[in-house]
Short mmCIF file of C-alpha atoms in Angstrom, two decimals:
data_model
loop_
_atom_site.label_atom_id
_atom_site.label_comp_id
_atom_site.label_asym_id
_atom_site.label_seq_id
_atom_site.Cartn_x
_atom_site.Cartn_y
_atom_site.Cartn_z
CA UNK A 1 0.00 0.00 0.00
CA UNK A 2 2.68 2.35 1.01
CA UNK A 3 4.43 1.50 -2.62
CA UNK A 4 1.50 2.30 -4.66
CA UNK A 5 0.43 5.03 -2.58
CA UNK A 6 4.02 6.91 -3.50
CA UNK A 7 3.35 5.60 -7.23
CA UNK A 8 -0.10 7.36 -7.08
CA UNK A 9 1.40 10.54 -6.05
CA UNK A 10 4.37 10.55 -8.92
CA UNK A 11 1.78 9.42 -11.42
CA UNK A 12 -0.40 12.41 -9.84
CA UNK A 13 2.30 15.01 -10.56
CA UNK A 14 2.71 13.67 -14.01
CA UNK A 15 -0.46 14.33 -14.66
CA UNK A 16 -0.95 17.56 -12.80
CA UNK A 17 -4.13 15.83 -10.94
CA UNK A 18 -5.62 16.37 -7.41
CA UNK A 19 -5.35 13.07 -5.32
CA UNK A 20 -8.03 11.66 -3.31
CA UNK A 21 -7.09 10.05 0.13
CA UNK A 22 -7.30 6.69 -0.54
CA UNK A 23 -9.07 3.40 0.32
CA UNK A 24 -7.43 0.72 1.54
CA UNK A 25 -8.12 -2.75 0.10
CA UNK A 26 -10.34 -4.92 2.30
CA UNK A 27 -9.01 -8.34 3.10
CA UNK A 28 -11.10 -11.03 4.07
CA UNK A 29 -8.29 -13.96 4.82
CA UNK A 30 -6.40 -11.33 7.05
CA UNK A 31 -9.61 -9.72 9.16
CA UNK A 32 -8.48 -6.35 7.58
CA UNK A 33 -11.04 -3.36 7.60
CA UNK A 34 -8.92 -0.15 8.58
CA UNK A 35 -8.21 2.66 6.43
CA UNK A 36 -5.72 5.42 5.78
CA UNK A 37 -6.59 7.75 8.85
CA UNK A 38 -5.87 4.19 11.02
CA UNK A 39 -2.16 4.32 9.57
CA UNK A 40 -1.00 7.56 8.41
CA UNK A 41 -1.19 11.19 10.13
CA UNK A 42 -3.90 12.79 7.38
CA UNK A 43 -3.40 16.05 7.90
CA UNK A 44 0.85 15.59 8.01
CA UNK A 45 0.53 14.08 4.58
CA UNK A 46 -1.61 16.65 3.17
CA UNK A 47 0.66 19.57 4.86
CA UNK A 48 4.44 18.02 3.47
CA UNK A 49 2.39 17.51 0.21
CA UNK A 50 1.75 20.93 -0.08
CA UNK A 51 3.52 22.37 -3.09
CA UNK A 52 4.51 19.07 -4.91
CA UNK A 53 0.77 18.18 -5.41
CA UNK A 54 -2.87 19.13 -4.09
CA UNK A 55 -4.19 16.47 -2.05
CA UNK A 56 -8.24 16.17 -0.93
CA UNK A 57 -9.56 13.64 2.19
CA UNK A 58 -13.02 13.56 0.11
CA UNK A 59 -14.33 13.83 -3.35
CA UNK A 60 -15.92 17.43 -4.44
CA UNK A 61 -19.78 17.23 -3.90
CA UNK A 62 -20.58 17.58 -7.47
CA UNK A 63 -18.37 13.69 -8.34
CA UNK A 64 -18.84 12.48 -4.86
CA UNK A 65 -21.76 10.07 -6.24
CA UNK A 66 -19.86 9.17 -9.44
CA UNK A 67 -17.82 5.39 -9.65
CA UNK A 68 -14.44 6.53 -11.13
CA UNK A 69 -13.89 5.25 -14.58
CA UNK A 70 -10.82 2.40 -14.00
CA UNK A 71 -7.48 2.50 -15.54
CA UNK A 72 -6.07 -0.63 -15.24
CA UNK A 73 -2.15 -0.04 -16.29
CA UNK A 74 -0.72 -3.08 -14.02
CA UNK A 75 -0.55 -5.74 -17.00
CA UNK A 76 1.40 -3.07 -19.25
CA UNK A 77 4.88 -4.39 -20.79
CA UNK A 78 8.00 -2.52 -21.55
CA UNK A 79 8.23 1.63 -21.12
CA UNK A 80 4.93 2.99 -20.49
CA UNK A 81 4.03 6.90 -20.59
CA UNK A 82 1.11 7.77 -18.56
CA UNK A 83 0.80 11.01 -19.84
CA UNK A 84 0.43 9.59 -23.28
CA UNK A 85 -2.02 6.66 -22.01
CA UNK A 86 -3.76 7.88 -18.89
CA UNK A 87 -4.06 11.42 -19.12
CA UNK A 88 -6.49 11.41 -21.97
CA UNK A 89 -8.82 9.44 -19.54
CA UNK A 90 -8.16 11.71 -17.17
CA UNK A 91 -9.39 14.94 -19.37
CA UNK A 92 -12.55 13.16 -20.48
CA UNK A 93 -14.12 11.41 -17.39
CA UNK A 94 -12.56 14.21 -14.47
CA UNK A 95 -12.24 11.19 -12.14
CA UNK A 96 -10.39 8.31 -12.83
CA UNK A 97 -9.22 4.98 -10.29
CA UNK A 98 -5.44 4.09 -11.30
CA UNK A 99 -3.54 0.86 -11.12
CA UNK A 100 -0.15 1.80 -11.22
CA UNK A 101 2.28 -0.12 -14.47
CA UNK A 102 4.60 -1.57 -12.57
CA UNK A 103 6.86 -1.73 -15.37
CA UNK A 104 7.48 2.22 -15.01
CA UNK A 105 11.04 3.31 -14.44
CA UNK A 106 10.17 5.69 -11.73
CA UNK A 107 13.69 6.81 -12.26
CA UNK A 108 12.92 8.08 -15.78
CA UNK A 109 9.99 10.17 -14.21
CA UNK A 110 10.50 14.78 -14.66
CA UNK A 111 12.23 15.96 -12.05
CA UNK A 112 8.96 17.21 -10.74
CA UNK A 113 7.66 13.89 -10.67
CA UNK A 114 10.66 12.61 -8.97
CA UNK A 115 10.62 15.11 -6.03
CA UNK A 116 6.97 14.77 -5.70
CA UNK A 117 7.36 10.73 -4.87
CA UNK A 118 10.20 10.92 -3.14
CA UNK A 119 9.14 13.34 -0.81
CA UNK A 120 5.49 11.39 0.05
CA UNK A 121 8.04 8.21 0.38
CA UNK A 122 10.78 9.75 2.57
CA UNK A 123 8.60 12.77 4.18
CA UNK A 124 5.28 12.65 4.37
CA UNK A 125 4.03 9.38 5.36
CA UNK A 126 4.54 9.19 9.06
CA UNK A 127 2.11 6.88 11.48
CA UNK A 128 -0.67 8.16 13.20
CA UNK A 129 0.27 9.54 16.84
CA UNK A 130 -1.50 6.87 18.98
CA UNK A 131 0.29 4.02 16.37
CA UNK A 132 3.81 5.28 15.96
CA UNK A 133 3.45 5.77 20.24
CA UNK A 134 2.69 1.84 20.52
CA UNK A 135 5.22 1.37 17.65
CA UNK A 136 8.02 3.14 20.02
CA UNK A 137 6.95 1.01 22.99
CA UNK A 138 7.38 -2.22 21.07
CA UNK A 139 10.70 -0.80 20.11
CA UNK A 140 11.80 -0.04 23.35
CA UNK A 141 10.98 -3.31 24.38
CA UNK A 142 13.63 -5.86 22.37
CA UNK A 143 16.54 -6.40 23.56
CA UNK A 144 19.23 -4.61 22.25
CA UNK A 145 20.86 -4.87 20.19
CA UNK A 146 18.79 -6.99 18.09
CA UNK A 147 18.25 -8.14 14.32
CA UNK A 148 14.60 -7.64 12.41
CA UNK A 149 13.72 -11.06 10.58
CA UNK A 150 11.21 -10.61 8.03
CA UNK A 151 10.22 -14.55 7.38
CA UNK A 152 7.23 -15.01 4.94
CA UNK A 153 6.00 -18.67 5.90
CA UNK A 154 2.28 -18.04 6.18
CA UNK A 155 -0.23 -20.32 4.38
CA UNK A 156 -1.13 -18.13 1.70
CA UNK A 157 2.38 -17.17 1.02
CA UNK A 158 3.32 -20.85 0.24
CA UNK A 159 -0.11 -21.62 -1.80
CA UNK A 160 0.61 -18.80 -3.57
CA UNK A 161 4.57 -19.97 -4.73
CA UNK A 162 2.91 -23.41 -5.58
CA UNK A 163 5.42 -25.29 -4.41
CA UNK A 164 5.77 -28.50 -2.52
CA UNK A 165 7.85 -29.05 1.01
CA UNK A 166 8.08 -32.46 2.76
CA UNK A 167 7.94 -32.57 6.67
CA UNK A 168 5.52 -30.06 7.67
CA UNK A 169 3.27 -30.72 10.09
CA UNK A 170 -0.44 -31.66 9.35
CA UNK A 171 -1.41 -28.25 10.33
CA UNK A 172 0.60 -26.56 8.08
CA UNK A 173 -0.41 -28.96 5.34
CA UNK A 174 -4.41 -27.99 6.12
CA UNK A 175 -3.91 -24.77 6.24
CA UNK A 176 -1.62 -24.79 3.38
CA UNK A 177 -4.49 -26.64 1.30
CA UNK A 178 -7.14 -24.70 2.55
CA UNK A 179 -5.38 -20.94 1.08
CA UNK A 180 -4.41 -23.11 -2.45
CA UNK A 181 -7.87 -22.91 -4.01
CA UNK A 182 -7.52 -23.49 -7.72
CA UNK A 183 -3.94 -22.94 -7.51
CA UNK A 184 -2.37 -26.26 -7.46
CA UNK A 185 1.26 -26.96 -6.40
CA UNK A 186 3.83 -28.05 -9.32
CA UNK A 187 4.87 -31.56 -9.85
CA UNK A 188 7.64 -33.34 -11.08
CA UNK A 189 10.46 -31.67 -13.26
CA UNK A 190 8.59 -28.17 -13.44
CA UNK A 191 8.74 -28.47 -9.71
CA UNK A 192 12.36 -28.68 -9.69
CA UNK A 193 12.63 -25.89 -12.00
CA UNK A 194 10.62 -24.02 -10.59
CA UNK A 195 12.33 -24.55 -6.75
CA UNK A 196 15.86 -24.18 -8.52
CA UNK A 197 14.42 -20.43 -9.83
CA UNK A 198 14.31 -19.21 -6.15
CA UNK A 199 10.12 -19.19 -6.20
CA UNK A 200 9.96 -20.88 -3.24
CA UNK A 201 9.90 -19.07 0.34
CA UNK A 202 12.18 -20.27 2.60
CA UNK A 203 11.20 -22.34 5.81
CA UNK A 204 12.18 -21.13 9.55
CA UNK A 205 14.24 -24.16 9.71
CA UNK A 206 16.18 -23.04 6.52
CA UNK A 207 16.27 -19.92 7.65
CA UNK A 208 17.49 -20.77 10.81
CA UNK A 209 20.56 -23.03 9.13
CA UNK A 210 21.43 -19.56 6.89
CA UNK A 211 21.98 -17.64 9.46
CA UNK A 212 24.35 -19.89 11.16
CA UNK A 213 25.58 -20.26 7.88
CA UNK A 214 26.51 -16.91 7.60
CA UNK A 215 27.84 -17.19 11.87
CA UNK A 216 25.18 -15.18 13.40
CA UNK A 217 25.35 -16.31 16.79
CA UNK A 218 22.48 -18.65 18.04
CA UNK A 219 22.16 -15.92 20.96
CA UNK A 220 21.17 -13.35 18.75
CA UNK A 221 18.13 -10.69 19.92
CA UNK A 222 15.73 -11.49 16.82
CA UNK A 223 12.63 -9.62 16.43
CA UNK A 224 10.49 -11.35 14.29
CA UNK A 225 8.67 -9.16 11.88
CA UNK A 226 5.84 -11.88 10.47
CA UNK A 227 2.15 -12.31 10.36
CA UNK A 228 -0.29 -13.83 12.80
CA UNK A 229 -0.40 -17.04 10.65
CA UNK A 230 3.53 -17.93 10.21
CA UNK A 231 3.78 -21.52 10.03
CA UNK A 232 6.78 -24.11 11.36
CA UNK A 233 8.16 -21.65 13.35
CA UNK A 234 9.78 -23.86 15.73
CA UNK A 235 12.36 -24.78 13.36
CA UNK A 236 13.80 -21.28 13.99
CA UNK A 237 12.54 -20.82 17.36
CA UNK A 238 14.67 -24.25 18.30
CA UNK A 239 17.86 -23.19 16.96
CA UNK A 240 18.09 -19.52 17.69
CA UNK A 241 16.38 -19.22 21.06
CA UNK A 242 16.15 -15.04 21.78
CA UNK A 243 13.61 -14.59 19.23
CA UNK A 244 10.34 -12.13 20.28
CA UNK A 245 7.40 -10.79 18.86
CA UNK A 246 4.92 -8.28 19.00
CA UNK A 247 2.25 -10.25 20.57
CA UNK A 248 4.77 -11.04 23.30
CA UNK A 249 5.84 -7.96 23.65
CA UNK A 250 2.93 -5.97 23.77
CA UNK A 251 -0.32 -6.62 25.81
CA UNK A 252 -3.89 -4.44 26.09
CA UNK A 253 -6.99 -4.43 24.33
CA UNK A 254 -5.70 -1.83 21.87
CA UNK A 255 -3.31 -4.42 20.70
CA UNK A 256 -5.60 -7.26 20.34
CA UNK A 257 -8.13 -5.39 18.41
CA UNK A 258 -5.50 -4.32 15.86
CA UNK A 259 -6.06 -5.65 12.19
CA UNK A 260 -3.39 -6.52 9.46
CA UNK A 261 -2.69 -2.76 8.50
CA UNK A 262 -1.44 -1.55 11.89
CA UNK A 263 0.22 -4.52 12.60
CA UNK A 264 2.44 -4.64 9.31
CA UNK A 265 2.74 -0.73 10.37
CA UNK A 266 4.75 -2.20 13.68
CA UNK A 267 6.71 -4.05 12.35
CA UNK A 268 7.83 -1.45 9.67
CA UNK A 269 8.98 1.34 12.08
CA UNK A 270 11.05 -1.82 13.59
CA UNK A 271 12.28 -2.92 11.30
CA UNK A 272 13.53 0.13 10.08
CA UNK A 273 14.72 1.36 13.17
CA UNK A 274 16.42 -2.07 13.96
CA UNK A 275 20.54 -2.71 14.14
CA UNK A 276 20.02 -5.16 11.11
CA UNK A 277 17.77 -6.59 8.84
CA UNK A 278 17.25 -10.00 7.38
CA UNK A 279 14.87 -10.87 4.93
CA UNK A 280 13.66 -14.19 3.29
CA UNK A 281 11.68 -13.04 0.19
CA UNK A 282 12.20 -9.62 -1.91
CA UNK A 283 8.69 -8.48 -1.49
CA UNK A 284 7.21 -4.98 -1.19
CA UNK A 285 7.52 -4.37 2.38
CA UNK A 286 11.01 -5.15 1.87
CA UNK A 287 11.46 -3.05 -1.05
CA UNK A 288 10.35 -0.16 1.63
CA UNK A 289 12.38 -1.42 4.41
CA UNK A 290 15.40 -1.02 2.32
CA UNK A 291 15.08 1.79 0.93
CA UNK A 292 14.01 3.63 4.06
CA UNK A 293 17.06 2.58 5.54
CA UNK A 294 19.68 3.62 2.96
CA UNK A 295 18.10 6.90 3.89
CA UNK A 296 18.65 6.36 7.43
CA UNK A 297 22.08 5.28 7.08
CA UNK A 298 21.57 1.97 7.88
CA UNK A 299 22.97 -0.25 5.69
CA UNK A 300 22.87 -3.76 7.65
CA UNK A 301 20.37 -5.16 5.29
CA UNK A 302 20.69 -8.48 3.61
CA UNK A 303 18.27 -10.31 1.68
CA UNK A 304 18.71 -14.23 1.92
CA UNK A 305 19.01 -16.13 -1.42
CA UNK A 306 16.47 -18.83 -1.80
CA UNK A 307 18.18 -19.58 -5.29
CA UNK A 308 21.11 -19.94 -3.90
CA UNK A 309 19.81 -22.55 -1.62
CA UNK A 310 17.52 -24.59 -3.81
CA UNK A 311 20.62 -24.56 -6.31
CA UNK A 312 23.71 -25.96 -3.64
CA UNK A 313 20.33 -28.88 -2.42
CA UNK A 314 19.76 -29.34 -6.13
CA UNK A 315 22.80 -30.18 -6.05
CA UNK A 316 23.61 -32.60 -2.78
CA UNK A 317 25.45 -30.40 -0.89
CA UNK A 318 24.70 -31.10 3.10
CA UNK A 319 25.87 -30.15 6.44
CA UNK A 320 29.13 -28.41 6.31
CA UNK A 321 29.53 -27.87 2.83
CA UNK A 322 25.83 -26.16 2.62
CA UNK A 323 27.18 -24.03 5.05
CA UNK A 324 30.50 -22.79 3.04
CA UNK A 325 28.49 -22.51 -0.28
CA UNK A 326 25.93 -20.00 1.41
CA UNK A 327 28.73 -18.61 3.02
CA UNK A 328 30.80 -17.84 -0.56
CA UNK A 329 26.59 -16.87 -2.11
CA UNK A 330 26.10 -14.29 0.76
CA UNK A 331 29.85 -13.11 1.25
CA UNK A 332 29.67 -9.82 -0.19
CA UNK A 333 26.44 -8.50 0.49
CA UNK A 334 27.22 -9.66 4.02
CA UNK A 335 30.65 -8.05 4.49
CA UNK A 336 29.10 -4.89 2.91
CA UNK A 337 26.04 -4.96 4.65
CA UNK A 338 23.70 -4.52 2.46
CA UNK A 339 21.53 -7.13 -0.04
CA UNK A 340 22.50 -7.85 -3.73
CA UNK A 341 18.47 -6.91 -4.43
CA UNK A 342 18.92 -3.67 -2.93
CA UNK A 343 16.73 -1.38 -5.02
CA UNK A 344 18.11 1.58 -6.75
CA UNK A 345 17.00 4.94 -4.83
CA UNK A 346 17.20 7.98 -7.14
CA UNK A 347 15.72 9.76 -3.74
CA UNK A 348 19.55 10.41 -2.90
CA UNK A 349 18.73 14.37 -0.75
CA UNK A 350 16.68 14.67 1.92
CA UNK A 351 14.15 16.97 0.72
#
């Protein structure tokens, strides 16, 4: 949300448009309901906006009742110009819904453009006071100093990769089945392939043997930056034994009653606030993570290689000689401290 909420803003600037506040996305499998004003200050945004691009909480009256007329861009190949292909829209129907292309170079963007993302990224999106005040607490609460694990293991997650592990537990496996829907696991050879192509998210337990791979003491203070429904997570929890999370950490109603939104929220100002950062799969939050950090000046941040593992398995290598493999695959980014994946960020001055 917080990617194509920046992309919205560019793409507004582009097209010299007013942007509406907008709705979150309801999501039924993770009980989520809340909204922008649950996450984000409003009126910050609106304020740090001011000057880059003009930015309403509500439709005018005289639209208000309209359905915007959709602009579906996400399936788009190769350079796309949304002046050339979504501005016309924009002049004949006043009020248009956007998905952003996310084949667009942001870094070919105007200037204009450029300074108008960057600064909603980097500037303007801050969390709500009564959110970023439980989001200090739970900070204040790990032990220091500590390492943010962002491990994607959750049932949807893995129906989602299609692809088939051995030894879970039957829970996993019904709750694995029960996200799949029509979207069957692959078989045979193209499971291989498709395993050996680094589509598969890593388990706790592999995890866990990558970061001793890489000598990160056993001791270490992880925080673990995951969703309600992480699966297996004894096969971390058993090797490295300081791990925490929010739910332990915090307590109250307030907490409990928090939904999907707020709690990904958490575990973002953690995570970007922590000593280092670990993640198992290159998705968006990570993206954000990384980026926001770079701008801290916080450059421990290393994504783990799930190619890298499926290829040294692929290829019989066990105990010990896993270990110096992932050792040689991670090397660099690890000495460096930062991950190979590491996004380019054209957002290089504070603004």
């Amino acid at each position: 949300m917080r990617r194509d909420l920046c992309d919205g803003v560019g793409i507004a600037r582009l097209l010299n448009a007013t942007l509406v506040l907008p709705k979150f996305e309801v999501a039924a499998y993770w009980n989520e309901s809340s909204g922008f004003a649950d996450v984000f200050d409003v009126e910050y945004f609106i304020h740090q906006m001011n000057g880059f691009i003009k930015v309403v909480k509500e439709l005018p009256s005289e639209i208000a009742s309209q359905e915007p007329f959709q602009v579906d861009c996400s399936k788009r190949k190769g350079q796309f110009d949304y002046i050339e292909s979504v501005l016309p829209s924009l002049l004949e129907h006043h009020y248009i819904s956007i998905t952003p292309a996310m084949s667009q170079r942001r870094d070919r963007y105007p200037q204009n453009a450029k300074a108008a993302l960057c600064q909603a990224c980097y500037n303007a999106l801050r969390l709500t006071g009564s959110l970023e005040k439980k989001a200090s607490e739970l900070l204040e609460a790990i032990p220091k100093p500590f390492l943010s694990l962002h491990l994607r293991f959750e049932p949807d997650m893995v129906a989602y990769s299609q692809c088939q592990y051995s030894g879970l537990s039957s829970a996993s496996i019904k709750a694995i089945e029960a996200a799949q829907g029509d979207r069957k696991p692959w078989t045979g050879e193209l499971a291989r392939i498709w395993r050996k192509r680094g589509k598969c998210p890593l388990t706790p337990n592999e995890t866990a043997f990558i970061l001793q791979s890489l000598s990160i003491p056993t001791n270490t203070n992880i925080y673990l930056a995951a969703g309600d429904g992480l699966m297996e997570i004894e096969g971390l929890t058993s090797v490295y034994t300081n791990v925490v999370t929010k739910s332990g950490l915090l307590t109250g109603e307030d907490f409990t009653s928090m939904h999907g939104n707020t709690k990904a929220a958490l575990d973002y100002y953690v995570s970007i606030n922590s000593d280092s950062y670990v993640a198992t799969y290159f998705g968006n939050m990570d993206k954000m993570v990384a980026a926001m950090r770079v701008f801290k000046g916080l450059y421990k941040t290393l994504f783990l290689s799930r190619r890298a593992f499926a290829d040294f398995t692929s290829q019989g290598l066990r105990g010990r000689d896993l270990m110096q493999a992932l050792w040689k695959a991670h090397r660099d980014d690890y000495v460096l401290g930062r991950g190979s994946a590491l996004p380019d960020c054209f957002c290089e001055v504070k603004l």
